[in-house]
Amino acid sequence: MDFDFTEEQVKFREKAREFAEREFSSEVARKFDREEKYPEEIRKKAYAEHVIDYSDPWKVLIAIEELCRQDAGLGISATVPYFGEEVIMLFGSDHLKEKYLQPVNEGKSLMGLAVTEPGGGSDVAGLKTTARKEGKNYIINGAKMFITNGSIADFFVMLVRTSEEEKRHHGLSAFVVESRFPGFKANKLKGKLGVRATDTAELELNNVVVPEENLIGEEGKGFYYIMTFFNISRIFVAGQGIGIAQGAFDRALSILRRKGKAYSEKEEIQFAVAEMATQIQAARLITYKAASYLFNFKPDPTITSMAKKYAAETAVFVAEKALEVTGVDGISSDLERFYRDAKILEIWEGTSEVEKLIISRNILKEAQ
Ligand SMILES: Cc1cc2nc3c(=O)[nH]c(=O)nc-3n(C[C@H](O)[C@H](O)[C@H](O)COP(=O)(O)OP(=O)(O)OC[C@H]3O[C@@H](n4cnc5c(N)ncnc54)[C@H](O)[C@@H]3O)c2cc1C
């Protein structure tokens, strides 16, 4: 067991931190949060400076952590242009990889993953958007809800129903759907609690004609492809959690320093600092354990769900505690944004309840 990062990874962390501190000043973060604007220029800069380096998944995790440590809205915006790319990478044809992934990897195009519908996100097998085969095309009708990059992405990996089966999830298939296809409409959503610099939209699909070569893998296997993807992406959400928790903790310590020694020596402040630091350390360890299994091609979905759930809850816990120990100083600082930003981590890519169901089902199945 080795707990150390390589020298190259340590240097990369410094580079990511330097980028975030330089580009995500308080003023900039507040502006994008207030205006609910996607930071396209910052995304391009992060790409140009190789802050997102797909040659090493550890570097992706490190970048997510360091960018979210400075600001989650900007950090997530800069690190999700590729959201859903693993589905095409793992299950798509060479044609799809070349046509769609190449421009994304060259920073020229943006993508998203559309699963959730107005009727709900947790019950993925219950989704209602349909794709009907007609000649060499599929015709898609329905709606998607709360889709990240929804109004800015060039295309989406979209999960839809291609048949009614006794086991509902057997009737789902994944497609690449371009936003320029006639019948596709995106409506940007505003007024989110947090991560307001990220783009979120609802999607309408009215008789959208999708060529059959845009089917990813096989018909009826989409549910499996998306669940495989979540077992990857949850680790990166856990990275967002460590970043937000660490960033809130950094800010709390800096306010405590300003408040002076006597204030910090109060027992309740000391206990809160110890609890925050311990939970961040534990979240980091479980996330790195889940990541090391995945990055060595031996993913463990139980540990992955534990990491996602625990790191998300740690972000919420630390952001709240940080406000408690800093009082008025905290509430009027960037900590209020960390507090609002943290909550989404307990919701997307599987709510904490869904993660608990996955963890307990896997453990109970093994026990039998
Ligand atoms: C800012 C933002 C960005 C998002 N980006 C994307 C995206 O890019 N792509 C995408 O597809 N989706 C996206 N989502 C949607 C997100 O994944 C869903 O919100 C999430 O899956 C939960 O679905 P829901 O909100 O419909 O809640 P529901 O599924 O309706 O759940 C409501 C509540 O019931 C609980 N619950 C549900 N089922 C069970 C159960 N069986 N047992 C116990 N409790 C249960 C849940 O935990 C939750 O507390 C995004 C959401 C937000 C807010």
Tab-separated table of C-alpha atoms and ligand atoms in Angstrom:
chain	number	residue	atom	x	y	z
A	1	MET	CA	0.000	0.000	0.000
A	2	ASP	CA	1.426	3.325	-1.083
A	3	PHE	CA	-0.211	6.590	-0.016
A	4	ASP	CA	2.098	8.882	-1.993
A	5	PHE	CA	1.507	10.473	-5.361
A	6	THR	CA	4.359	10.447	-7.874
A	7	GLU	CA	6.544	13.529	-8.193
A	8	GLU	CA	4.865	14.311	-11.514
A	9	GLN	CA	1.403	14.123	-9.936
A	10	VAL	CA	2.490	16.353	-7.045
A	11	LYS	CA	3.798	18.913	-9.554
A	12	PHE	CA	0.560	18.641	-11.495
A	13	ARG	CA	-1.440	19.375	-8.317
A	14	GLU	CA	0.623	22.538	-7.794
A	15	LYS	CA	-0.039	23.562	-11.390
A	16	ALA	CA	-3.811	22.977	-11.056
A	17	ARG	CA	-3.892	24.907	-7.771
A	18	GLU	CA	-1.915	27.785	-9.287
A	19	PHE	CA	-4.341	27.910	-12.236
A	20	ALA	CA	-7.393	27.942	-9.956
A	21	GLU	CA	-5.978	30.616	-7.658
A	22	ARG	CA	-5.023	32.773	-10.641
A	23	GLU	CA	-8.232	32.392	-12.661
A	24	PHE	CA	-10.904	31.881	-9.983
A	25	SER	CA	-10.490	34.957	-7.804
A	26	SER	CA	-13.308	35.731	-5.378
A	27	GLU	CA	-14.522	38.516	-7.681
A	28	VAL	CA	-14.588	36.293	-10.759
A	29	ALA	CA	-16.302	33.420	-8.916
A	30	ARG	CA	-18.928	35.771	-7.470
A	31	LYS	CA	-19.590	37.339	-10.872
A	32	PHE	CA	-20.220	34.011	-12.625
A	33	ASP	CA	-22.332	32.810	-9.692
A	34	ARG	CA	-24.417	35.996	-9.752
A	35	GLU	CA	-24.814	36.082	-13.533
A	36	GLU	CA	-25.300	32.270	-13.832
A	37	LYS	CA	-23.058	32.381	-16.858
A	38	TYR	CA	-21.003	29.498	-18.274
A	39	PRO	CA	-17.295	30.476	-18.199
A	40	GLU	CA	-16.370	29.545	-21.780
A	41	GLU	CA	-13.132	31.556	-21.803
A	42	ILE	CA	-11.955	29.911	-18.558
A	43	ARG	CA	-12.768	26.461	-19.967
A	44	LYS	CA	-10.676	27.250	-23.056
A	45	LYS	CA	-7.809	28.512	-20.906
A	46	ALA	CA	-7.891	25.377	-18.717
A	47	TYR	CA	-7.747	23.289	-21.878
A	48	ALA	CA	-4.928	25.350	-23.430
A	49	GLU	CA	-2.856	25.128	-20.234
A	50	HIS	CA	-3.394	21.336	-19.999
A	51	VAL	CA	-5.063	21.590	-16.603
A	52	ILE	CA	-7.302	18.780	-17.809
A	53	ASP	CA	-4.928	15.983	-18.766
A	54	TYR	CA	-6.682	12.797	-19.834
A	55	SER	CA	-3.386	10.907	-20.198
A	56	ASP	CA	-3.556	10.056	-16.472
A	57	PRO	CA	-6.918	9.626	-14.653
A	58	TRP	CA	-5.235	10.579	-11.354
A	59	LYS	CA	-4.463	13.959	-12.889
A	60	VAL	CA	-8.128	14.400	-13.810
A	61	LEU	CA	-9.126	13.641	-10.211
A	62	ILE	CA	-6.435	15.975	-8.848
A	63	ALA	CA	-7.527	18.796	-11.185
A	64	ILE	CA	-11.176	18.400	-10.157
A	65	GLU	CA	-10.177	18.526	-6.491
A	66	GLU	CA	-7.961	21.585	-6.826
A	67	LEU	CA	-10.330	23.533	-9.083
A	68	CYS	CA	-13.359	22.847	-6.851
A	69	ARG	CA	-11.257	23.779	-3.820
A	70	GLN	CA	-11.099	27.279	-5.239
A	71	ASP	CA	-14.622	27.435	-6.701
A	72	ALA	CA	-17.009	24.596	-7.545
A	73	GLY	CA	-19.122	26.444	-10.127
A	74	LEU	CA	-16.082	27.385	-12.210
A	75	GLY	CA	-14.167	24.190	-11.384
A	76	ILE	CA	-16.967	21.901	-12.497
A	77	SER	CA	-17.652	24.007	-15.598
A	78	ALA	CA	-14.021	23.681	-16.639
A	79	THR	CA	-13.917	19.929	-16.047
A	80	VAL	CA	-17.234	18.717	-17.530
A	81	PRO	CA	-16.976	19.507	-21.251
A	82	TYR	CA	-16.321	15.760	-21.592
A	83	PHE	CA	-19.270	14.633	-19.450
A	84	GLY	CA	-20.395	11.226	-20.748
A	85	GLU	CA	-17.412	10.620	-23.011
A	86	GLU	CA	-16.572	7.283	-21.369
A	87	VAL	CA	-19.841	5.810	-22.685
A	88	ILE	CA	-18.691	6.370	-26.282
A	89	MET	CA	-15.105	5.451	-25.460
A	90	LEU	CA	-16.071	2.102	-23.932
A	91	PHE	CA	-19.082	1.074	-26.022
A	92	GLY	CA	-19.217	3.250	-29.161
A	93	SER	CA	-18.110	2.339	-32.683
A	94	ASP	CA	-14.862	3.650	-34.174
A	95	HIS	CA	-16.999	5.955	-36.331
A	96	LEU	CA	-18.614	7.554	-33.237
A	97	LYS	CA	-15.280	7.884	-31.460
A	98	GLU	CA	-13.708	9.607	-34.417
A	99	LYS	CA	-16.665	11.837	-35.281
A	100	TYR	CA	-17.610	12.946	-31.764
A	101	LEU	CA	-14.794	12.304	-29.288
A	102	GLN	CA	-11.954	13.705	-31.325
A	103	PRO	CA	-13.313	17.289	-31.402
A	104	VAL	CA	-14.200	17.061	-27.691
A	105	ASN	CA	-10.694	15.910	-26.827
A	106	GLU	CA	-9.257	18.716	-28.962
A	107	GLY	CA	-11.264	21.239	-26.906
A	108	LYS	CA	-13.317	22.211	-29.968
A	109	SER	CA	-16.664	20.824	-28.927
A	110	LEU	CA	-18.697	20.229	-25.770
A	111	MET	CA	-20.856	17.290	-24.800
A	112	GLY	CA	-23.309	16.194	-22.113
A	113	LEU	CA	-25.113	13.130	-20.780
A	114	ALA	CA	-28.914	13.148	-20.773
A	115	VAL	CA	-30.635	10.558	-18.588
A	116	THR	CA	-32.909	12.379	-16.098
A	117	GLU	CA	-36.454	13.247	-17.179
A	118	PRO	CA	-39.162	15.554	-15.783
A	119	GLY	CA	-40.717	12.455	-14.155
A	120	GLY	CA	-37.589	11.758	-12.063
A	121	GLY	CA	-33.927	10.832	-12.096
A	122	SER	CA	-33.407	8.048	-9.557
A	123	ASP	CA	-35.646	5.515	-11.305
A	124	VAL	CA	-33.572	5.371	-14.487
A	125	ALA	CA	-35.363	2.234	-15.728
A	126	GLY	CA	-38.649	4.167	-15.666
A	127	LEU	CA	-37.635	6.782	-18.235
A	128	LYS	CA	-40.191	7.571	-20.937
A	129	THR	CA	-38.450	9.275	-23.877
A	130	THR	CA	-38.778	6.939	-26.860
A	131	ALA	CA	-36.782	6.109	-29.982
A	132	ARG	CA	-38.720	4.402	-32.789
A	133	LYS	CA	-36.888	2.764	-35.697
A	134	GLU	CA	-37.861	4.009	-39.159
A	135	GLY	CA	-35.713	2.746	-42.017
A	136	LYS	CA	-32.119	3.685	-41.315
A	137	ASN	CA	-33.038	6.224	-38.604
A	138	TYR	CA	-34.503	6.415	-35.135
A	139	ILE	CA	-37.141	9.030	-34.293
A	140	ILE	CA	-36.812	10.376	-30.750
A	141	ASN	CA	-39.649	11.984	-28.783
A	142	GLY	CA	-39.720	13.101	-25.159
A	143	ALA	CA	-37.949	15.399	-22.703
A	144	LYS	CA	-34.871	15.460	-20.479
A	145	MET	CA	-34.460	17.523	-17.337
A	146	PHE	CA	-31.580	19.168	-15.382
A	147	ILE	CA	-29.005	18.373	-18.064
A	148	THR	CA	-25.515	19.769	-17.437
A	149	ASN	CA	-24.152	21.616	-20.501
A	150	GLY	CA	-27.730	21.353	-21.813
A	151	SER	CA	-27.856	24.694	-23.628
A	152	ILE	CA	-24.211	24.775	-24.758
A	153	ALA	CA	-23.276	21.195	-25.727
A	154	ASP	CA	-22.889	20.187	-29.368
A	155	PHE	CA	-24.165	16.676	-28.654
A	156	PHE	CA	-25.396	14.384	-25.902
A	157	VAL	CA	-25.148	10.761	-24.961
A	158	MET	CA	-28.864	10.173	-24.417
A	159	LEU	CA	-30.596	7.218	-22.789
A	160	VAL	CA	-34.031	6.475	-24.286
A	161	ARG	CA	-36.561	3.661	-24.533
A	162	THR	CA	-36.431	1.556	-27.697
A	163	SER	CA	-38.820	-1.192	-26.517
A	164	GLU	CA	-41.217	-2.164	-23.744
A	165	GLU	CA	-39.787	-5.158	-21.875
A	166	GLU	CA	-40.911	-7.042	-18.790
A	167	LYS	CA	-37.658	-5.976	-17.162
A	168	ARG	CA	-37.954	-2.244	-17.903
A	169	HIS	CA	-34.205	-1.591	-18.056
A	170	HIS	CA	-33.820	-4.132	-20.895
A	171	GLY	CA	-35.745	-1.747	-23.180
A	172	LEU	CA	-33.276	1.147	-22.947
A	173	SER	CA	-30.653	2.181	-25.506
A	174	ALA	CA	-28.048	4.948	-25.704
A	175	PHE	CA	-27.651	7.320	-28.667
A	176	VAL	CA	-25.540	10.281	-29.667
A	177	VAL	CA	-27.982	13.145	-30.308
A	178	GLU	CA	-26.706	16.405	-31.767
A	179	SER	CA	-28.190	19.695	-30.592
A	180	ARG	CA	-28.357	20.932	-34.197
A	181	PHE	CA	-30.731	18.098	-35.224
A	182	PRO	CA	-34.168	19.527	-36.186
A	183	GLY	CA	-36.718	19.020	-33.388
A	184	PHE	CA	-34.122	19.429	-30.609
A	185	LYS	CA	-34.660	22.359	-28.248
A	186	ALA	CA	-32.827	23.346	-25.053
A	187	ASN	CA	-34.182	25.744	-22.439
A	188	LYS	CA	-31.561	27.028	-20.003
A	189	LEU	CA	-32.620	26.765	-16.350
A	190	LYS	CA	-31.780	29.598	-13.982
A	191	GLY	CA	-32.101	30.115	-10.239
A	192	LYS	CA	-30.253	26.979	-9.045
A	193	LEU	CA	-29.176	26.855	-5.405
A	194	GLY	CA	-25.505	26.357	-6.249
A	195	VAL	CA	-22.905	25.636	-8.976
A	196	ARG	CA	-24.581	28.476	-10.791
A	197	ALA	CA	-21.745	28.953	-13.293
A	198	THR	CA	-22.478	25.480	-14.669
A	199	ASP	CA	-24.968	25.313	-17.508
A	200	THR	CA	-28.173	23.368	-16.826
A	201	ALA	CA	-31.097	22.955	-19.211
A	202	GLU	CA	-34.221	21.011	-19.975
A	203	LEU	CA	-34.263	19.377	-23.393
A	204	GLU	CA	-37.258	18.900	-25.663
A	205	LEU	CA	-37.185	16.266	-28.403
A	206	ASN	CA	-39.909	16.449	-31.036
A	207	ASN	CA	-39.515	13.880	-33.808
A	208	VAL	CA	-35.732	14.222	-33.762
A	209	VAL	CA	-34.272	12.067	-36.548
A	210	VAL	CA	-31.106	10.290	-35.447
A	211	PRO	CA	-29.150	8.126	-37.908
A	212	GLU	CA	-28.887	4.472	-36.898
A	213	GLU	CA	-25.078	4.688	-36.735
A	214	ASN	CA	-25.566	7.000	-33.709
A	215	LEU	CA	-26.801	4.054	-31.645
A	216	ILE	CA	-24.081	3.357	-29.067
A	217	GLY	CA	-23.247	-0.343	-28.880
A	218	GLU	CA	-26.300	-2.604	-28.995
A	219	GLU	CA	-29.993	-1.841	-28.703
A	220	GLY	CA	-31.326	-2.761	-25.236
A	221	LYS	CA	-27.920	-2.442	-23.512
A	222	GLY	CA	-28.098	1.291	-22.730
A	223	PHE	CA	-28.956	0.879	-19.053
A	224	TYR	CA	-25.865	-1.264	-18.521
A	225	TYR	CA	-23.660	1.253	-20.379
A	226	ILE	CA	-24.922	4.166	-18.265
A	227	MET	CA	-24.500	2.273	-14.974
A	228	THR	CA	-20.930	1.422	-16.006
A	229	PHE	CA	-20.390	5.129	-16.675
A	230	PHE	CA	-21.764	6.122	-13.247
A	231	ASN	CA	-19.296	3.748	-11.628
A	232	ILE	CA	-16.571	5.865	-13.198
A	233	SER	CA	-18.058	9.345	-12.861
A	234	ARG	CA	-19.004	8.909	-9.185
A	235	ILE	CA	-15.310	8.873	-8.336
A	236	PHE	CA	-14.928	12.281	-9.951
A	237	VAL	CA	-17.967	13.573	-8.047
A	238	ALA	CA	-16.231	12.364	-4.879
A	239	GLY	CA	-13.253	14.466	-6.058
A	240	GLN	CA	-15.579	17.487	-6.295
A	241	GLY	CA	-16.611	16.725	-2.703
A	242	ILE	CA	-13.044	16.636	-1.387
A	243	GLY	CA	-12.332	19.887	-3.224
A	244	ILE	CA	-15.347	21.750	-1.827
A	245	ALA	CA	-14.724	20.405	1.697
A	246	GLN	CA	-11.039	21.356	1.605
A	247	GLY	CA	-11.822	24.794	0.162
A	248	ALA	CA	-14.410	25.506	2.877
A	249	PHE	CA	-11.964	24.300	5.529
A	250	ASP	CA	-9.143	26.514	4.142
A	251	ARG	CA	-11.446	29.529	4.325
A	252	ALA	CA	-12.636	28.706	7.831
A	253	LEU	CA	-9.011	28.449	9.039
A	254	SER	CA	-8.122	31.742	7.448
A	255	ILE	CA	-11.082	33.509	9.130
A	256	LEU	CA	-10.197	31.827	12.463
A	257	ARG	CA	-6.631	33.106	12.141
A	258	ARG	CA	-7.993	36.622	11.708
A	259	LYS	CA	-10.294	36.229	14.706
A	260	GLY	CA	-7.269	35.507	16.915
A	261	LYS	CA	-5.919	32.871	19.279
A	262	ALA	CA	-8.410	33.317	22.091
A	263	TYR	CA	-11.362	32.657	19.782
A	264	SER	CA	-9.750	29.556	18.191
A	265	GLU	CA	-8.883	28.099	21.575
A	266	LYS	CA	-12.505	27.768	22.599
A	267	GLU	CA	-13.294	24.077	23.008
A	268	GLU	CA	-16.242	24.051	20.587
A	269	ILE	CA	-14.090	25.638	17.871
A	270	GLN	CA	-11.283	23.132	18.472
A	271	PHE	CA	-13.720	20.199	18.311
A	272	ALA	CA	-15.267	21.496	15.089
A	273	VAL	CA	-11.826	21.931	13.476
A	274	ALA	CA	-10.879	18.363	14.455
A	275	GLU	CA	-14.141	16.939	13.089
A	276	MET	CA	-13.818	18.775	9.781
A	277	ALA	CA	-10.171	17.763	9.314
A	278	THR	CA	-10.839	14.108	10.194
A	279	GLN	CA	-13.800	13.807	7.854
A	280	ILE	CA	-11.895	15.399	4.955
A	281	GLN	CA	-9.031	12.974	5.503
A	282	ALA	CA	-11.416	9.997	5.574
A	283	ALA	CA	-13.224	11.193	2.415
A	284	ARG	CA	-9.891	11.551	0.665
A	285	LEU	CA	-8.767	8.054	1.645
A	286	ILE	CA	-11.953	6.291	0.558
A	287	THR	CA	-12.030	8.248	-2.719
A	288	TYR	CA	-8.417	7.391	-3.514
A	289	LYS	CA	-9.095	3.745	-2.666
A	290	ALA	CA	-12.100	3.641	-5.034
A	291	ALA	CA	-10.042	5.474	-7.670
A	292	SER	CA	-7.088	3.119	-7.388
A	293	TYR	CA	-9.379	0.121	-8.017
A	294	LEU	CA	-10.934	1.797	-11.047
A	295	PHE	CA	-7.707	3.155	-12.507
A	296	ASN	CA	-6.175	-0.336	-12.221
A	297	PHE	CA	-9.166	-1.750	-14.161
A	298	LYS	CA	-10.645	-3.528	-11.127
A	299	PRO	CA	-13.564	-1.207	-10.261
A	300	ASP	CA	-15.447	-1.904	-7.041
A	301	PRO	CA	-18.945	-0.339	-7.344
A	302	THR	CA	-19.614	-0.725	-3.595
A	303	ILE	CA	-16.532	1.281	-2.583
A	304	THR	CA	-17.221	3.751	-5.399
A	305	SER	CA	-20.745	4.441	-4.097
A	306	MET	CA	-19.383	4.700	-0.538
A	307	ALA	CA	-16.798	7.244	-1.728
A	308	LYS	CA	-19.354	9.312	-3.666
A	309	LYS	CA	-21.819	9.330	-0.778
A	310	TYR	CA	-19.233	10.009	1.922
A	311	ALA	CA	-17.324	12.726	0.042
A	312	ALA	CA	-20.593	14.472	-0.916
A	313	GLU	CA	-21.805	14.397	2.685
A	314	THR	CA	-18.391	15.593	3.861
A	315	ALA	CA	-18.611	18.611	1.557
A	316	VAL	CA	-22.044	19.493	2.980
A	317	PHE	CA	-20.907	18.856	6.575
A	318	VAL	CA	-17.682	20.876	6.318
A	319	ALA	CA	-19.303	23.792	4.474
A	320	GLU	CA	-21.942	24.013	7.196
A	321	LYS	CA	-19.474	23.621	10.089
A	322	ALA	CA	-17.191	26.218	8.507
A	323	LEU	CA	-20.058	28.702	8.591
A	324	GLU	CA	-20.905	27.767	12.178
A	325	VAL	CA	-17.385	28.341	13.505
A	326	THR	CA	-16.881	31.603	11.628
A	327	GLY	CA	-20.304	33.162	12.238
A	328	VAL	CA	-20.976	36.550	10.691
A	329	ASP	CA	-17.513	36.661	9.087
A	330	GLY	CA	-18.208	33.378	7.308
A	331	ILE	CA	-21.697	34.179	6.145
A	332	SER	CA	-20.524	37.366	4.458
A	333	SER	CA	-17.575	35.591	2.781
A	334	ASP	CA	-17.121	33.092	-0.068
A	335	LEU	CA	-18.170	30.396	2.405
A	336	GLU	CA	-21.819	31.131	1.681
A	337	ARG	CA	-21.204	30.012	-1.912
A	338	PHE	CA	-19.387	26.846	-0.798
A	339	TYR	CA	-22.403	26.053	1.379
A	340	ARG	CA	-24.796	26.435	-1.568
A	341	ASP	CA	-22.481	24.613	-4.002
A	342	ALA	CA	-21.958	21.547	-1.792
A	343	LYS	CA	-25.558	20.301	-1.796
A	344	ILE	CA	-25.707	19.235	-5.443
A	345	LEU	CA	-23.122	16.520	-4.773
A	346	GLU	CA	-25.686	14.627	-2.673
A	347	ILE	CA	-28.078	14.715	-5.631
A	348	TRP	CA	-26.399	14.214	-9.012
A	349	GLU	CA	-24.966	10.905	-10.234
A	350	GLY	CA	-27.182	9.132	-7.694
A	351	THR	CA	-28.642	10.697	-4.558
A	352	SER	CA	-27.242	9.597	-1.181
A	353	GLU	CA	-30.309	7.325	-0.807
A	354	VAL	CA	-29.569	5.684	-4.158
A	355	GLU	CA	-25.916	5.189	-3.153
A	356	LYS	CA	-27.064	3.562	0.096
A	357	LEU	CA	-29.316	1.200	-1.856
A	358	ILE	CA	-26.412	0.205	-4.129
A	359	ILE	CA	-24.058	-0.319	-1.177
A	360	SER	CA	-26.516	-2.416	0.845
A	361	ARG	CA	-27.743	-4.457	-2.148
A	362	ASN	CA	-24.166	-5.381	-3.083
A	363	ILE	CA	-23.242	-6.284	0.496
A	364	LEU	CA	-26.405	-8.325	1.099
A	365	LYS	CA	-26.017	-10.116	-2.253
A	366	GLU	CA	-22.482	-11.098	-1.319
A	367	ALA	CA	-23.621	-12.229	2.131
A	368	GLN	CA	-26.040	-14.703	0.569
B	1	LIG	C1	-27.612	21.070	-11.293
B	1	LIG	C2	-28.018	19.694	-11.749
B	1	LIG	C3	-27.326	19.110	-12.805
B	1	LIG	C4	-27.702	17.837	-13.269
B	1	LIG	N1	-27.055	17.293	-14.353
B	1	LIG	C5	-27.546	16.154	-14.905
B	1	LIG	C6	-27.020	15.651	-16.136
B	1	LIG	O1	-26.082	16.214	-16.716
B	1	LIG	N2	-27.572	14.549	-16.666
B	1	LIG	C7	-28.615	13.897	-16.076
B	1	LIG	O2	-29.089	12.909	-16.627
B	1	LIG	N3	-29.128	14.332	-14.902
B	1	LIG	C8	-28.625	15.448	-14.306
B	1	LIG	N4	-29.156	15.925	-13.144
B	1	LIG	C9	-30.261	15.216	-12.521
B	1	LIG	C10	-29.859	14.430	-11.291
B	1	LIG	O3	-29.076	13.326	-11.657
B	1	LIG	C11	-31.159	14.057	-10.571
B	1	LIG	O4	-31.637	15.244	-9.957
B	1	LIG	C12	-30.981	12.959	-9.562
B	1	LIG	O5	-30.711	11.750	-10.210
B	1	LIG	C13	-32.215	12.788	-8.675
B	1	LIG	O6	-33.351	12.708	-9.459
B	1	LIG	P1	-34.613	13.646	-9.125
B	1	LIG	O7	-34.100	15.012	-8.866
B	1	LIG	O8	-35.594	13.465	-10.209
B	1	LIG	O9	-35.163	13.093	-7.772
B	1	LIG	P2	-36.076	11.798	-7.559
B	1	LIG	O10	-35.499	10.648	-8.277
B	1	LIG	O11	-37.485	12.160	-7.845
B	1	LIG	O12	-35.882	11.567	-6.015
B	1	LIG	C14	-36.470	12.456	-5.045
B	1	LIG	C15	-36.052	11.984	-3.653
B	1	LIG	O13	-36.491	10.642	-3.426
B	1	LIG	C16	-35.399	9.801	-3.094
B	1	LIG	N5	-35.600	8.483	-3.712
B	1	LIG	C17	-35.879	8.226	-5.014
B	1	LIG	N6	-35.979	6.897	-5.211
B	1	LIG	C18	-35.725	6.301	-4.037
B	1	LIG	C19	-35.684	4.942	-3.588
B	1	LIG	N7	-35.893	3.919	-4.435
B	1	LIG	N8	-35.399	4.710	-2.291
B	1	LIG	C20	-35.169	5.720	-1.421
B	1	LIG	N9	-35.221	7.020	-1.774
B	1	LIG	C21	-35.484	7.322	-3.054
B	1	LIG	C22	-34.171	10.475	-3.658
B	1	LIG	O14	-33.020	10.110	-2.942
B	1	LIG	C23	-34.520	11.959	-3.474
B	1	LIG	O15	-34.227	12.344	-2.162
B	1	LIG	C24	-28.764	17.156	-12.642
B	1	LIG	C25	-29.434	17.749	-11.548
B	1	LIG	C26	-29.077	18.986	-11.118
B	1	LIG	C27	-29.840	19.599	-9.966
